[in-house]
Amino acid sequence: MKPNTERLRKLADHLLHGKLGHEKFDFSQYNNTEENICGAAGCAIGECPIAFPDDWEFGSDGEPELMAGEETELSGKIYFNLDRSQYRHLFLPEDQDTEEFGGEWLSDSATKEQVAHNILEFCKLYE
């Protein structure tokens, strides 16, 4: 499966240089809110409604999803054209396969810069 590296690179650039929609980057949760607005904390996938507002939204439960209404992980797999292991490597803490996809192992306290670095390293494998 060939990931959509253009979209992944745009997300990485947003993490590195954009105005985040969350006050705090928290790799351990998609979006910290019960409302369908941006919350106080969120991770890389939690930034998708900000980075890709024409395609993503915060659903009724506050979780980021494609406008099609898919749940968050499936939305990420579809949008970035990722299989399960690729998605988990990029977007879930303590689930990195560095031998397969490069980058580094990330705990739930990973920074936005560390997550962006892993995304960019991953993209190099498919370009």
Coordinates of C-alpha atoms in Angstrom, one line a residue:
M1 CA 0.0 0.0 0.0
K2 CA 1.4 3.4 -1.0
P3 CA 0.6 6.0 1.6
N4 CA -0.5 9.5 0.6
T5 CA 2.8 11.2 1.4
E6 CA 1.6 14.6 0.2
R7 CA -1.0 14.7 2.9
L8 CA 1.3 13.2 5.5
R9 CA 3.9 15.9 4.7
K10 CA 1.3 18.6 5.0
L11 CA 0.3 17.3 8.4
A12 CA 4.0 17.1 9.5
D13 CA 4.5 20.7 8.3
H14 CA 1.4 21.8 10.2
L15 CA 2.8 20.2 13.4
L16 CA 6.2 21.8 12.9
H17 CA 5.2 25.3 11.6
G18 CA 1.4 25.7 11.7
K19 CA -0.9 27.2 14.4
L20 CA -2.1 24.2 16.3
G21 CA -5.8 24.1 17.1
H22 CA -5.0 22.6 20.5
E23 CA -3.5 24.5 23.4
K24 CA -1.3 21.5 24.2
F25 CA 0.0 18.7 22.0
D26 CA -0.7 15.4 23.7
F27 CA 0.2 12.3 21.8
S28 CA -1.9 10.1 24.1
Q29 CA -5.4 11.4 23.0
Y30 CA -7.1 12.5 19.8
N31 CA -9.0 15.4 21.3
N32 CA -9.7 16.4 24.9
T33 CA -13.3 17.6 24.8
E34 CA -16.8 16.3 25.0
E35 CA -18.0 19.0 22.6
N36 CA -17.6 19.0 18.9
I37 CA -15.0 21.8 19.0
C38 CA -11.3 21.7 19.4
G39 CA -10.2 20.9 22.9
A40 CA -7.4 21.8 25.2
A41 CA -5.2 18.9 24.1
G42 CA -4.9 16.8 21.0
C43 CA -2.4 14.7 19.0
A44 CA -1.5 14.6 15.3
I45 CA -4.7 13.0 14.1
G46 CA -6.5 15.5 16.4
E47 CA -5.0 18.3 14.3
C48 CA -6.5 17.0 11.1
P49 CA -9.7 19.1 11.3
I50 CA -7.5 22.1 11.6
A51 CA -4.9 21.1 8.9
F52 CA -7.5 19.7 6.5
P53 CA -10.8 21.6 7.3
D54 CA -12.4 20.7 4.0
D55 CA -12.1 17.0 4.7
W56 CA -12.1 16.5 8.5
E57 CA -14.4 17.6 11.3
F58 CA -14.9 17.0 15.0
G59 CA -17.8 14.5 15.3
S60 CA -20.6 14.7 17.8
D61 CA -18.4 12.9 20.4
G62 CA -15.5 15.4 19.9
E63 CA -13.4 12.8 18.0
P64 CA -11.8 13.8 14.7
E65 CA -13.3 12.1 11.7
L66 CA -13.6 12.5 8.0
M67 CA -16.7 14.3 6.8
A68 CA -18.0 10.9 5.8
G69 CA -18.5 10.1 9.5
E70 CA -16.0 7.3 9.8
E71 CA -14.4 6.7 13.3
T72 CA -11.1 8.2 13.9
E73 CA -8.6 5.4 13.2
L74 CA -10.5 4.3 10.0
S75 CA -10.6 8.0 8.9
G76 CA -6.8 8.2 9.3
K77 CA -6.3 5.0 7.4
I78 CA -8.5 6.1 4.5
Y79 CA -7.3 9.7 4.3
F80 CA -3.6 8.9 4.4
N81 CA -4.0 5.5 2.6
L82 CA -2.4 3.5 5.4
D83 CA -2.7 0.0 6.6
R84 CA -3.1 -0.8 10.3
S85 CA 0.6 -1.1 11.1
Q86 CA 1.5 2.1 9.3
Y87 CA -1.3 4.0 11.1
R88 CA -0.3 2.7 14.5
H89 CA 3.4 3.5 13.8
L90 CA 2.6 7.1 12.9
F91 CA -0.2 8.0 15.2
L92 CA -0.3 5.8 18.3
P93 CA 2.1 6.0 21.3
E94 CA 4.3 3.0 22.0
D95 CA 3.4 1.2 18.8
Q96 CA 6.3 2.2 16.5
D97 CA 7.9 -0.4 14.2
T98 CA 11.2 1.4 13.7
E99 CA 12.8 -1.5 11.8
E100 CA 10.1 -1.5 9.2
F101 CA 9.2 2.2 9.0
G102 CA 12.2 4.1 10.5
G103 CA 11.9 7.0 12.9
E104 CA 12.0 6.5 16.6
W105 CA 9.9 4.9 19.3
L106 CA 7.5 7.4 20.8
S107 CA 5.9 7.4 24.3
D108 CA 2.6 9.2 25.0
S109 CA 4.7 12.2 26.0
A110 CA 6.2 12.6 22.5
T111 CA 6.4 16.1 21.2
K112 CA 4.8 17.4 18.0
E113 CA 8.3 17.7 16.6
Q114 CA 9.1 14.0 17.3
V115 CA 5.8 12.9 15.7
A116 CA 6.4 15.1 12.7
H117 CA 10.0 13.7 12.4
N118 CA 8.6 10.2 12.4
I119 CA 6.0 11.1 9.7
L120 CA 8.8 12.7 7.5
E121 CA 11.1 9.6 7.9
F122 CA 8.2 7.4 7.0
C123 CA 7.4 9.4 3.9
K124 CA 11.0 9.0 2.6
L125 CA 10.4 5.2 2.3
Y126 CA 7.5 5.7 -0.2
E127 CA 8.8 8.6 -2.4

